[in-house]
Coordinates of C-alpha atoms and ligand atoms in Angstrom, one line a residue:
Chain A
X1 CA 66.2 -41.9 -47.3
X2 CA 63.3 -43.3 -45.1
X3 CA 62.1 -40.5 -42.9
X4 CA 61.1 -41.5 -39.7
X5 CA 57.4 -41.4 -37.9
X6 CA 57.8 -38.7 -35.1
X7 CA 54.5 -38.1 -34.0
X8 CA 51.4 -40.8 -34.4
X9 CA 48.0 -40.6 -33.2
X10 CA 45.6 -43.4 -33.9
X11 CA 41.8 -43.3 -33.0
X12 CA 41.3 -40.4 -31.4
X13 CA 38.2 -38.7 -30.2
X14 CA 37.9 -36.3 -27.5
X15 CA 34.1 -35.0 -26.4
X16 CA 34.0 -31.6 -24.6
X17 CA 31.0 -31.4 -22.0
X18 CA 29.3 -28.3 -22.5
X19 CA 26.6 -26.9 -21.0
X20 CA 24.1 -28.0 -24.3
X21 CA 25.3 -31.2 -23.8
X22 CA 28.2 -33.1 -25.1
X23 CA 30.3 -31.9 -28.1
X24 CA 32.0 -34.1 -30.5
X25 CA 34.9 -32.2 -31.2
X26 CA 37.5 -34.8 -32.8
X27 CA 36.1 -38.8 -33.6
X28 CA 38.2 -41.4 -35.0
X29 CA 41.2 -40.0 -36.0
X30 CA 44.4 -41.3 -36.9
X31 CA 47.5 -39.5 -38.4
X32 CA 51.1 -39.5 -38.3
X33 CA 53.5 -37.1 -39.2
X34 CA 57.5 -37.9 -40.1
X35 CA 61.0 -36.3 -39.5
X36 CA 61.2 -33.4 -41.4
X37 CA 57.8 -33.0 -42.8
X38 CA 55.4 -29.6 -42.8
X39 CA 52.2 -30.8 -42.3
X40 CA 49.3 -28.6 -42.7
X41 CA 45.5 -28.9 -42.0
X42 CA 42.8 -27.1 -43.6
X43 CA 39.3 -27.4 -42.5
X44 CA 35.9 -25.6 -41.8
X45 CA 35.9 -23.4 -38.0
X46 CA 35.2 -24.9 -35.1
X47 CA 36.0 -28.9 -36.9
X48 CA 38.3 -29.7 -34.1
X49 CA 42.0 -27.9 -35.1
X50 CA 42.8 -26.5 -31.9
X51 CA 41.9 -29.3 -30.4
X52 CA 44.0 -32.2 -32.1
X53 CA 46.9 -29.6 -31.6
X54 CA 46.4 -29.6 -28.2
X55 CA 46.0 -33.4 -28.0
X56 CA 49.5 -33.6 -30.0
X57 CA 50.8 -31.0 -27.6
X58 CA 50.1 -33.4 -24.1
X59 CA 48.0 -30.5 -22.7
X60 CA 44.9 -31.9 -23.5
X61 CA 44.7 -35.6 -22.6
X62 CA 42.3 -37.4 -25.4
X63 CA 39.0 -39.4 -23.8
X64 CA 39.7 -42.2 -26.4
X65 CA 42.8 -43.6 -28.4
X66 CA 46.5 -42.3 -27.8
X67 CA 49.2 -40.3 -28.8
X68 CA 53.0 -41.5 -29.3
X69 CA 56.2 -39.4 -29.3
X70 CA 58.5 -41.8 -31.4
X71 CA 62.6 -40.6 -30.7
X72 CA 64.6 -40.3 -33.5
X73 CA 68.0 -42.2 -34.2
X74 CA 69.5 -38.9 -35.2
X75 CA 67.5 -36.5 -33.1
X76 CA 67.0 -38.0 -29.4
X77 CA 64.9 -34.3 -28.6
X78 CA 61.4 -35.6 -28.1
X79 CA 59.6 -32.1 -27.2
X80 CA 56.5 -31.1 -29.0
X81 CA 55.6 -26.9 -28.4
X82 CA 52.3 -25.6 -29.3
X83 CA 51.9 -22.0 -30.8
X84 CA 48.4 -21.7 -29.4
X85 CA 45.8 -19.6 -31.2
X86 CA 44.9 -17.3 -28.4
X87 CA 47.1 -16.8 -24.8
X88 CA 50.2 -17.4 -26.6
X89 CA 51.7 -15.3 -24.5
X90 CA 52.3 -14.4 -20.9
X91 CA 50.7 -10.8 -20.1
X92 CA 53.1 -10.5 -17.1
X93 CA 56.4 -11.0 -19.0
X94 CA 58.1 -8.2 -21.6
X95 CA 58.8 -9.8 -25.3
X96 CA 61.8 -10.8 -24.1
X97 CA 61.0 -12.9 -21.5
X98 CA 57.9 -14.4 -23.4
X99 CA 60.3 -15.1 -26.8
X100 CA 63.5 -16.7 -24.2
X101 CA 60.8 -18.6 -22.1
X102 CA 61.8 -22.0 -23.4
X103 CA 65.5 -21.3 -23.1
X104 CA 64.5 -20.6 -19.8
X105 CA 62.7 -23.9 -19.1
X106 CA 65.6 -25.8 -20.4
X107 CA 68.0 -23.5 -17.8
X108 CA 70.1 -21.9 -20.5
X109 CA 71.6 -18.2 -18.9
X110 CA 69.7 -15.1 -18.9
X111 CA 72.6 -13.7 -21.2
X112 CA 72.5 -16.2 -23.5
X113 CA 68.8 -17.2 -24.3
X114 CA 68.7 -12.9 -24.3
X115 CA 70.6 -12.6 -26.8
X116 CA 69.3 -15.5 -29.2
X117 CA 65.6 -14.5 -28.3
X118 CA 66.8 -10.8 -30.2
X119 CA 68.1 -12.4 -33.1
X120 CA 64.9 -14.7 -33.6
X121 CA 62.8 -11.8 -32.9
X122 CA 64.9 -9.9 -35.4
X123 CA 64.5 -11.9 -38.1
X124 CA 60.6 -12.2 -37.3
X125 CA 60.5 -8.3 -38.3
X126 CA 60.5 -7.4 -34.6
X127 CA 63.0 -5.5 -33.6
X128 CA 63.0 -2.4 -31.0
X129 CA 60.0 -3.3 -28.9
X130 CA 61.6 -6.3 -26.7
X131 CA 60.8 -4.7 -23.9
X132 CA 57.5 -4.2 -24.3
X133 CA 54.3 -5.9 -22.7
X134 CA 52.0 -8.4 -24.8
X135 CA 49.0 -6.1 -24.0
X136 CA 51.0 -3.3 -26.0
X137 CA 50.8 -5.7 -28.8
X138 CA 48.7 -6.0 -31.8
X139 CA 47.4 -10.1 -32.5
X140 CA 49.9 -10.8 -35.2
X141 CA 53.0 -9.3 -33.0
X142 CA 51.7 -11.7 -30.2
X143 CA 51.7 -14.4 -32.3
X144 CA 55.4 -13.7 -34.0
X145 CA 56.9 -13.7 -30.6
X146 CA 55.0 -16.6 -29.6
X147 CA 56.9 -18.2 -33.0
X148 CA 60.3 -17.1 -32.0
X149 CA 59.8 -18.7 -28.7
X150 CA 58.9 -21.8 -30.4
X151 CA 61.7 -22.0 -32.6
X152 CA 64.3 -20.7 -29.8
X153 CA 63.2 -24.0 -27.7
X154 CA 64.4 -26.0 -30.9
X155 CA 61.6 -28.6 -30.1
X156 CA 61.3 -32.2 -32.0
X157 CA 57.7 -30.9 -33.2
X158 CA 56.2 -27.7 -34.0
X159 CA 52.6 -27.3 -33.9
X160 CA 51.5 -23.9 -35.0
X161 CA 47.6 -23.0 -34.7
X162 CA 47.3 -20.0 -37.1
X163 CA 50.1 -18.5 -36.2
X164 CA 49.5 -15.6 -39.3
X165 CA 45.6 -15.2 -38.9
X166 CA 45.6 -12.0 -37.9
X167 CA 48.0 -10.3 -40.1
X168 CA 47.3 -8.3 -43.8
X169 CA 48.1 -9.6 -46.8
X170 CA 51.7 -8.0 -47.2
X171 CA 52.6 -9.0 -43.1
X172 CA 51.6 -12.4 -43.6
X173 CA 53.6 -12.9 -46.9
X174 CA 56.4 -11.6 -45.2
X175 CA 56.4 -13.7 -42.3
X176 CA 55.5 -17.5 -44.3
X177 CA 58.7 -15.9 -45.8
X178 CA 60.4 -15.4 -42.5
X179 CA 58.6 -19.1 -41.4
X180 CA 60.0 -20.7 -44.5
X181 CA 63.6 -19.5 -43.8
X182 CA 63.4 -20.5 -40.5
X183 CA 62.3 -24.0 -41.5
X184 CA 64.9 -24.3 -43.8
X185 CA 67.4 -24.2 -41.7
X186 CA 66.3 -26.7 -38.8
X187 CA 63.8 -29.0 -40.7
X188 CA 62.0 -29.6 -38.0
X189 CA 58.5 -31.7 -37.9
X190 CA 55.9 -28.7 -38.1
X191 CA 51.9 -29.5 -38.0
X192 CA 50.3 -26.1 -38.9
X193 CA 46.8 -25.0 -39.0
X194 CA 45.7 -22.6 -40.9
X195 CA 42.3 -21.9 -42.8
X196 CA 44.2 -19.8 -45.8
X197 CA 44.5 -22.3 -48.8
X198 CA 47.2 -20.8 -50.5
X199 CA 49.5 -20.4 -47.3
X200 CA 48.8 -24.6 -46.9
X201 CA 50.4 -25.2 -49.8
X202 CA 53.2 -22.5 -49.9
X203 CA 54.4 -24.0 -47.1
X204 CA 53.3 -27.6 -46.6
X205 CA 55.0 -30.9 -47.9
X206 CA 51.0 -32.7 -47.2
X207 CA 47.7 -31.1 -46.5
X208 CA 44.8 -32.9 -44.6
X209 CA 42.0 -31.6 -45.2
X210 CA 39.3 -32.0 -42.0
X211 CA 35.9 -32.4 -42.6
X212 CA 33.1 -30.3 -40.4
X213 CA 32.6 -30.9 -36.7
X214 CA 33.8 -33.9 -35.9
X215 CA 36.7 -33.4 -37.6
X216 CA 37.9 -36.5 -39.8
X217 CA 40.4 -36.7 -42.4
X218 CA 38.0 -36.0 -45.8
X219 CA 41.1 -35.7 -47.8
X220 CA 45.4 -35.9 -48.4
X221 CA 47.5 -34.1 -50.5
X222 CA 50.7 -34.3 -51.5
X223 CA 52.3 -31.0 -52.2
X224 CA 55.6 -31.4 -54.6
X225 CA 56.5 -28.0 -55.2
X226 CA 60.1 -27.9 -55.2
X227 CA 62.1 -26.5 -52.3
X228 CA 63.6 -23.8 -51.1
X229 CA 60.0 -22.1 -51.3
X230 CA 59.7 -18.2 -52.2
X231 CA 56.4 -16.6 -52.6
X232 CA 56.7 -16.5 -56.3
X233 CA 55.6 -19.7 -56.3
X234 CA 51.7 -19.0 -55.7
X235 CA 51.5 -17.6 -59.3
X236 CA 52.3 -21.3 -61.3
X237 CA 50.0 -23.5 -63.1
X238 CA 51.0 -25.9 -60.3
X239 CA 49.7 -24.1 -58.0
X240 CA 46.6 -23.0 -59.0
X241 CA 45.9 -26.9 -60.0
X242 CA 46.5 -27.6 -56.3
X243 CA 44.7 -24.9 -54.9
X244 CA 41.6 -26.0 -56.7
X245 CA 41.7 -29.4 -55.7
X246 CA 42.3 -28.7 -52.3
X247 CA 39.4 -26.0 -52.1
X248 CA 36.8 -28.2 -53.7
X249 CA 38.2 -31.3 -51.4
X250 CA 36.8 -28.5 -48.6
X251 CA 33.8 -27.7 -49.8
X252 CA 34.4 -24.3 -51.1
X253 CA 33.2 -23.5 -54.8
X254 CA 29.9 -25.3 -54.2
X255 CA 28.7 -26.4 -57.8
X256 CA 32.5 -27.4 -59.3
X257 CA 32.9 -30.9 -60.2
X258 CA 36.2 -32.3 -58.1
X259 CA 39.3 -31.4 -59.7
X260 CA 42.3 -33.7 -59.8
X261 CA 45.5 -32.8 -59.8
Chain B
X1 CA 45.8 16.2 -18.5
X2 CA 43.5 18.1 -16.7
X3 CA 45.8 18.1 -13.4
X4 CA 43.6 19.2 -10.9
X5 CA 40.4 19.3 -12.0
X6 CA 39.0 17.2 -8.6
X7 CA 40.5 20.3 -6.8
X8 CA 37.6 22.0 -8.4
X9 CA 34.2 20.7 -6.5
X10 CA 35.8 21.2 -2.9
X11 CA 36.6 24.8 -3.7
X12 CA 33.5 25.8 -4.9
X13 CA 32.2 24.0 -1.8
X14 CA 34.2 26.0 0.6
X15 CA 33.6 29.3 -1.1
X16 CA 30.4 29.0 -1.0
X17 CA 30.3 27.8 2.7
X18 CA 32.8 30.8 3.7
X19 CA 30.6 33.2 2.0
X20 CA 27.6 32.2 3.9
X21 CA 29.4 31.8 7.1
X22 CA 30.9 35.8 6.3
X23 CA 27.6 37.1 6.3
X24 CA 26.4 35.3 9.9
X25 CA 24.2 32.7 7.9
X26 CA 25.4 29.7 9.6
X27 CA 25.6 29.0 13.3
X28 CA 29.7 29.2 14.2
X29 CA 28.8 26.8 16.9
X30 CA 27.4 24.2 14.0
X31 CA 29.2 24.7 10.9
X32 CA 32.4 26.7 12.3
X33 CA 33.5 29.0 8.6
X34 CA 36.4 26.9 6.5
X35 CA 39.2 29.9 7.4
X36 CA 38.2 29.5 11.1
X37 CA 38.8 25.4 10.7
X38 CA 42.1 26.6 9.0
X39 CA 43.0 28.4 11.6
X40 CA 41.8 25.9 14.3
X41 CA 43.7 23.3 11.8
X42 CA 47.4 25.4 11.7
X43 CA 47.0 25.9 15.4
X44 CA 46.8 22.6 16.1
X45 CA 49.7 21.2 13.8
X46 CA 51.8 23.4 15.6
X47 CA 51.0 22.5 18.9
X48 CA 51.6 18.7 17.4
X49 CA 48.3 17.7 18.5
X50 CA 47.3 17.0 15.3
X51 CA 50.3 15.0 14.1
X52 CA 50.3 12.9 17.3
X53 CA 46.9 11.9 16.9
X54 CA 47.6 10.7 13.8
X55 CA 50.6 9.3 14.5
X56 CA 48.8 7.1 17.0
X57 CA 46.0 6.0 14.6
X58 CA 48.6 5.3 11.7
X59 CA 50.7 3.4 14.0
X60 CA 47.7 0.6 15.0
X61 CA 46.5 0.7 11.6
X62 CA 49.7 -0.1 10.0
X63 CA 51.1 -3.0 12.7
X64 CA 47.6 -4.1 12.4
X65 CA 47.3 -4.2 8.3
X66 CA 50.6 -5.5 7.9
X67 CA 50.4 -8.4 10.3
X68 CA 47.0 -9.4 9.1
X69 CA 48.0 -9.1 5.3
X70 CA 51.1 -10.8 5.9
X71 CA 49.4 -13.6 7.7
X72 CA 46.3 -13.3 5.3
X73 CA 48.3 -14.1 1.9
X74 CA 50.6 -16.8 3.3
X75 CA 47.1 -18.5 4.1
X76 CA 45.1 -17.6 1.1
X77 CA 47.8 -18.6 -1.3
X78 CA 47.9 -21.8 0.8
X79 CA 44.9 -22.7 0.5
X80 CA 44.9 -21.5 -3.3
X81 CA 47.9 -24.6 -3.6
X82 CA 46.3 -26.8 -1.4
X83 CA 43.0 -27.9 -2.0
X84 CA 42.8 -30.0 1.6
X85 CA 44.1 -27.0 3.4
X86 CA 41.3 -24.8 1.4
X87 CA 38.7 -27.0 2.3
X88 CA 38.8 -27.0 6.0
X89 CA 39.6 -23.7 6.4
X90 CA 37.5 -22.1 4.2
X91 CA 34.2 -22.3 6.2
X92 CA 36.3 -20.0 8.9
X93 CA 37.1 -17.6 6.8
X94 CA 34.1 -16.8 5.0
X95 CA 32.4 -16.7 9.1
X96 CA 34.9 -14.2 9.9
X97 CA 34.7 -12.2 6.7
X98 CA 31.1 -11.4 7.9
X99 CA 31.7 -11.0 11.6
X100 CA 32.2 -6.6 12.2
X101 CA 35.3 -6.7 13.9
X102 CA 34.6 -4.2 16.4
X103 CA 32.3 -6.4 18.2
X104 CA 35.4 -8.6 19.1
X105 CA 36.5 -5.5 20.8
X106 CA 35.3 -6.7 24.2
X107 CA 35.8 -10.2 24.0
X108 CA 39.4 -9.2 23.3
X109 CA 40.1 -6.6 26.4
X110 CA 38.3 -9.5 28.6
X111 CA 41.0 -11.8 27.7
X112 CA 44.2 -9.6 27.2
X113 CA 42.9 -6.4 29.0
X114 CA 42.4 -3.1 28.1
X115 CA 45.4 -2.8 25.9
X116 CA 46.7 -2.1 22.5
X117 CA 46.2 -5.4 21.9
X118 CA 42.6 -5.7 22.4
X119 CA 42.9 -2.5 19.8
X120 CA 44.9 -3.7 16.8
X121 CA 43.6 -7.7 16.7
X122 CA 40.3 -6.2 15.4
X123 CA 42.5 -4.3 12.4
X124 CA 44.9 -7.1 12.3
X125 CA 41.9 -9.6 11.8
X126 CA 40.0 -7.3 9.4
X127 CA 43.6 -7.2 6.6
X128 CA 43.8 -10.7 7.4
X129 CA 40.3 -12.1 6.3
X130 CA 40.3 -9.7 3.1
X131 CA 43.7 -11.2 1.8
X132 CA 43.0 -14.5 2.6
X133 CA 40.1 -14.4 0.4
X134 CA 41.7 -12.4 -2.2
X135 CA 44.5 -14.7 -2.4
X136 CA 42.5 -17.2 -2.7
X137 CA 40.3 -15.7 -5.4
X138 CA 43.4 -14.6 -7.6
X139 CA 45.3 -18.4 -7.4
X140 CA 41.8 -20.0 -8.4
X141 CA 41.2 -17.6 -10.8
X142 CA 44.8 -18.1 -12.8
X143 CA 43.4 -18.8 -16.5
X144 CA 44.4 -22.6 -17.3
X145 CA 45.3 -21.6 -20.8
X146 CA 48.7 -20.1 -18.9
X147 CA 49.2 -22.9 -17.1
X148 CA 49.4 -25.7 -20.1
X149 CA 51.2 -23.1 -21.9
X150 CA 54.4 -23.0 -19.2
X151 CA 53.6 -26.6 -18.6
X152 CA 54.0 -27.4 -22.6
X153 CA 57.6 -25.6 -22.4
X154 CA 58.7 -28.4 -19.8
X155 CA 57.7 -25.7 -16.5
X156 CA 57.9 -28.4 -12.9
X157 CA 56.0 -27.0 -10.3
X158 CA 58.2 -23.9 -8.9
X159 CA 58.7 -22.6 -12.0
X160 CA 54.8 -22.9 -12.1
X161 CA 54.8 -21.0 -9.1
X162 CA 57.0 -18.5 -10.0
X163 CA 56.4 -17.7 -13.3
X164 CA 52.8 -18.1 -13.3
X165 CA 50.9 -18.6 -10.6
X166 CA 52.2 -15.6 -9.3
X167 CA 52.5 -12.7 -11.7
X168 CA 49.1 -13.7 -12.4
X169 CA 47.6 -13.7 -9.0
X170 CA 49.7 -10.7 -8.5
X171 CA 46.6 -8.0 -9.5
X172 CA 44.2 -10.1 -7.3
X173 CA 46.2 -9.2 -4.4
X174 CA 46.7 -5.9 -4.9
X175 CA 43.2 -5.4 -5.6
X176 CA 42.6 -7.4 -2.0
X177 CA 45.2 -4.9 -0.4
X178 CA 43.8 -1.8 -1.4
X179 CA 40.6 -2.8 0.0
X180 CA 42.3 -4.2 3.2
X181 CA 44.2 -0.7 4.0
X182 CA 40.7 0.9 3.4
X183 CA 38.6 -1.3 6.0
X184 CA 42.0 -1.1 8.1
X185 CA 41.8 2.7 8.7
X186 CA 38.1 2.5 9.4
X187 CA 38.3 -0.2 11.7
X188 CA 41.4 1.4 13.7
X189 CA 39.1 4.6 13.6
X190 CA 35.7 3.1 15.2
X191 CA 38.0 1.4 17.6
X192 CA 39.6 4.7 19.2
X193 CA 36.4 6.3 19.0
X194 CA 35.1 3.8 22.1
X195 CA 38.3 2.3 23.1
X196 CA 41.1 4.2 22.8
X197 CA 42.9 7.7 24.7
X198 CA 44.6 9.0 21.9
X199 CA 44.6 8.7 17.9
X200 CA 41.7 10.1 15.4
X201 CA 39.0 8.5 16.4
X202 CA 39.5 9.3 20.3
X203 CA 39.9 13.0 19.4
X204 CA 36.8 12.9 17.6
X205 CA 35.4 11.1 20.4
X206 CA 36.2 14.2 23.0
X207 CA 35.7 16.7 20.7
X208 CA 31.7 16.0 20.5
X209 CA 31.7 15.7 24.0
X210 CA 33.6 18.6 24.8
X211 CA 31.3 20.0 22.3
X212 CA 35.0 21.3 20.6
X213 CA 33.5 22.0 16.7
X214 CA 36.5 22.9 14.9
X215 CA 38.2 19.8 16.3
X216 CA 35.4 17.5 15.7
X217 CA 36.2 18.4 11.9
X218 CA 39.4 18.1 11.4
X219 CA 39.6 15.0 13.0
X220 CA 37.0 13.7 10.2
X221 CA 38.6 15.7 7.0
X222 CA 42.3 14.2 8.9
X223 CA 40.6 10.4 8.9
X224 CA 39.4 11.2 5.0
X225 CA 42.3 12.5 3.8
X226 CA 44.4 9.7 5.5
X227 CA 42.2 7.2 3.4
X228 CA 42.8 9.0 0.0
X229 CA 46.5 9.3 0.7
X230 CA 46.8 5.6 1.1
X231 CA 44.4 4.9 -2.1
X232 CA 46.8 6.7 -3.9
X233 CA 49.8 5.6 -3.0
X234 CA 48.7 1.6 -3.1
X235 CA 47.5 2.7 -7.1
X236 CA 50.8 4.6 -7.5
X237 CA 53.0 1.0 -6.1
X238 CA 50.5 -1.0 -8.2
X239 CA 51.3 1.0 -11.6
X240 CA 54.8 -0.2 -10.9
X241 CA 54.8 -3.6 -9.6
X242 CA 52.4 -4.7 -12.2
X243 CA 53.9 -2.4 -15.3
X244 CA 51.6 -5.4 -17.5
X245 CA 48.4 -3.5 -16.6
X246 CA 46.1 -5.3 -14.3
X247 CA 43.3 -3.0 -15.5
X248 CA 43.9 -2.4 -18.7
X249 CA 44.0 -6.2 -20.0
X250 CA 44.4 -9.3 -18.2
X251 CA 44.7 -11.5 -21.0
X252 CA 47.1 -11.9 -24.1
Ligands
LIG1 N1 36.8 -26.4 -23.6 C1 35.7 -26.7 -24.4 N2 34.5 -26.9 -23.9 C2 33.5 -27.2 -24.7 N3 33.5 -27.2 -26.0 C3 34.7 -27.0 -26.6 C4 35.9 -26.7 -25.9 N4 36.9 -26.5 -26.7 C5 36.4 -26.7 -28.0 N5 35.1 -27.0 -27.9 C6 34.2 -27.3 -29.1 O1 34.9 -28.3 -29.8 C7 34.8 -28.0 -31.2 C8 36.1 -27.9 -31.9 O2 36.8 -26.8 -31.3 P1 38.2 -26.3 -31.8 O3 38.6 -25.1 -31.0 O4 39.1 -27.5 -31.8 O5 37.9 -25.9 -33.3 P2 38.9 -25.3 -34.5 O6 38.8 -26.2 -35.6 O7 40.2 -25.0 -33.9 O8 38.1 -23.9 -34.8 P3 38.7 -22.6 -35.4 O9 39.1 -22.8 -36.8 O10 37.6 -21.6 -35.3 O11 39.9 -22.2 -34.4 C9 33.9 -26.7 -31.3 O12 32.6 -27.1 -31.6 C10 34.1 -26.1 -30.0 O13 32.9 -25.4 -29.7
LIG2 MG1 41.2 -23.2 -33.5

């Protein structure tokens, strides 16, 4: 079946005025990403993630090239929702409100979007502290609820902007569980930035990697891994292969000749 | 918690100062002994002096606060929304913020006599100019990150409003109110204290010239005490209209 292009940007580049002059932060970037597809991007800090996300997102309106939002025959939903790295969340406003804040964009009843923002939150391993404040919070909490609340809004396109950064080891393979669950049962177009190799590949269907500030595409790859996806998955021969080739495509390993996979 | 640990200093203060006064170390007529202010002090509740002249003070300094914060944050979050309406009145606002009220005090009992009027525009103004600019200050000051976030989940401009612009501005405010309700009581105090028949600062007034000690203090330890009262009971309101913590952290 021919998926279809939901989200395509095509020469981008975005320059931030700073007070050290201007700063190239994204230059001559196309991409597109399909129905259904987890897209992730890897690439060094400060190479221009955030801000393609927000670009993607509509929040941050790109000094050259465009953005298009393509509808779906099957799916008319056009909405893309950011998971934004920092300020995910509204200080003012308990868990609850923060995780049902879409629902209550889109005017569904305070009952209602209560009740589904507790069983999202539940299944993010949060359960018991809804009523809490984000300052209450540790970073990865924040960032769960701010994931519930994207999923809850049932968007067209997810963009997540290291959603897990700030969790340990066992957390975080817990919750790219949890994400990959979650995924499964919507399929929804995700674009999800990480800098953790091995979670790009456990949970993408493509990897771009970006090259250092301005970020460009340096490299794509395909991951075939078969799905559904469970954690096991990191120990195969397949996996290693691709983690290697997607490391040295970023620079890391200095002195290994490129790998193919 | 150490409840009352600030009770310490002041008691150590009096002690020492009744001790000195027991032994005949301190002229009466100067520095009147804390039991004889007690005294002086019970005396004077139960007359209903006391509470009277308070009453009086607390009655200008509220109608004056409220109507001036009232009016103060309708036009500092006005000109937070709009930038046309910030622009020209701006300028005003900042020339009133550093006129002293007090020396309106004439102008004012020129125009509307000498009335309470003339006595609580100065109070009124003072809440006003303080809010407006507070207002003002917190809307600005609403982190833009917030604002694309609500904007990203589809948020039109009264949910914006409501949902954003103010819970955030929310702490501004309060800080701006707490400060108004401080300069409030001062103000309604320095304007009894040449203006006025009754209330704190008019007590004061007579009791220097009536050369009335005892009375001269308690009207000052009454005017502090009313100020710390109100400090504490605008913190106590602010712990639980803004349960997020505007001072512990402001961002998430
Ligand atoms: N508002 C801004 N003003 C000025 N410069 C900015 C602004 N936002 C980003 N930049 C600059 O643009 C570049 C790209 O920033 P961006 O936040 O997109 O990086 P990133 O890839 O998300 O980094 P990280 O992995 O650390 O989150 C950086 O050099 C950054 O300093
Ligand atoms: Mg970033």
């Amino acid at each position: 079946m021919e998926r279809h292009v939901r989200l395509r940007c095509s020469q981008l580049g975005v320059t931030f005025e700073s007070v050290h002059g201007p700063v190239r932060a994204l230059d001559n970037l196309t991409l597109e990403t399909r129905e259904r597809e987890f897209l992730s991007i890897v690439g060094p800090s400060g190479c221009g993630k955030t801000t393609l996300l927000r670009v993607l997102a509509g929040t941050l309106v790109p000094g050259e090239g465009e953005v298009s939002r393509i509808p779906s025959p099957s799916d008319p939903n056009q909405a893309v929702l950011l998971v934004s790295q920092e300020r995910s969340l509204f200080p003012w406003m308990t868990v609850l409100e923060n995780a049902a804040f879409g629902c209550e964009m889109q005017g569904v009843p305070r009952r209602q979007r209560e009740s589904r923002a507790r069983e999202h939150l539940r299944r993010l391993g949060f359960a018991g502290r809804e009523r809490a404040y984000p300052h209450e919070l540790s970073l990865g909490m924040k960032q769960r609820v701010a994931v519930a609340r994207c999923f809850l809004s049932d968007p067209a396109v997810m963009l997540m902007d290291e959603p897990f950064a700030a969790l340990d080891c066992e957390r975080r393979l817990h919750l790219q569980q949890a994400l990959l669950d979650l995924w499964e049962q919507n399929h929804k177009t995700v674009v999800f930035v990480t800098h953790d190799v091995e979670e790009a590949i456990l949970l993408s269907d493509r990897i771009l990697v970006f090259s250092r500030q301005p970020g460009r595409v340096v490299a794509e790859v395909p991951v075939r891994l078969p799905r559904p996806r469970a954690s096991a998955v990191t120990m195969t021969e397949e996996f290693l292969l691709l983690k290697r080739l997607v490391a040295s495509k970023l620079g890391l390993y200095a002195g290994w000749s490129e790998v193919t996979a | 918690m150490g409840a009352a640990w600030w009770l310490l200093p002041p008691a150590v203060f009096l002690a020492g100062w009744q001790a000195l006064a027991a032994r005949g170390a301190l002229n009466p007529l100067f520095f009147p002994a804390p039991s004889v202010l007690a005294g002086a002090c019970v005396e004077m509740l139960k007359s209903g002096e006391l509470g009277a002249q308070v009453g009086a003070t607390l009655l200008r300094m509220l109608l004056g606060s409220v109507l001036g914060a009232v009016a103060g944050l309708a036009c500092g979050l006005s000109m937070g929304a709009v930038g046309a309406i910030r622009r020209s009145l701006e300028p005003f606002i900042s020339a009133l913020n550093s006129t002293p009220k007090l020396v309106l005090l004439p102008m004012l009992m020129l125009f509307t006599g000498v009335g309470e009027t003339a006595r609580i525009v100065p109070v009124a103004l003072t809440s006003f100019v303080i809010l407006a600019m507070h207002a003002l200050d917190a809307v600005r000051g609403v982190n833009q990150a917030y604002v694309e976030l609500a904007r990203n989940y589809g948020a039109g401009r009264s949910a914006l409003v409501r949902r954003v612009y103010l819970p955030a501005s929310l702490p501004g405010i309060f800080t701006g109110l707490r400060l108004a309700v401080g300069r409030s009581l001062v103000i309604t105090v320095s304007i009894e204290l040449v203006g006025a028949r009754n209330g704190l600062g008019s007590m004061i007034w007579m009791a220097w010239q009536t050369f009335a000690t005892e009375k001269l203090y308690i009207g000052v330890i009454a005017t502090a005490t009313l100020g710390a009262l109100f400090h504490r009971g605008l913190q106590a309101l602010e712990a639980r209209l803004i349960p997020w913590g505007s001072r512990a952290e402001r961002a998430a």
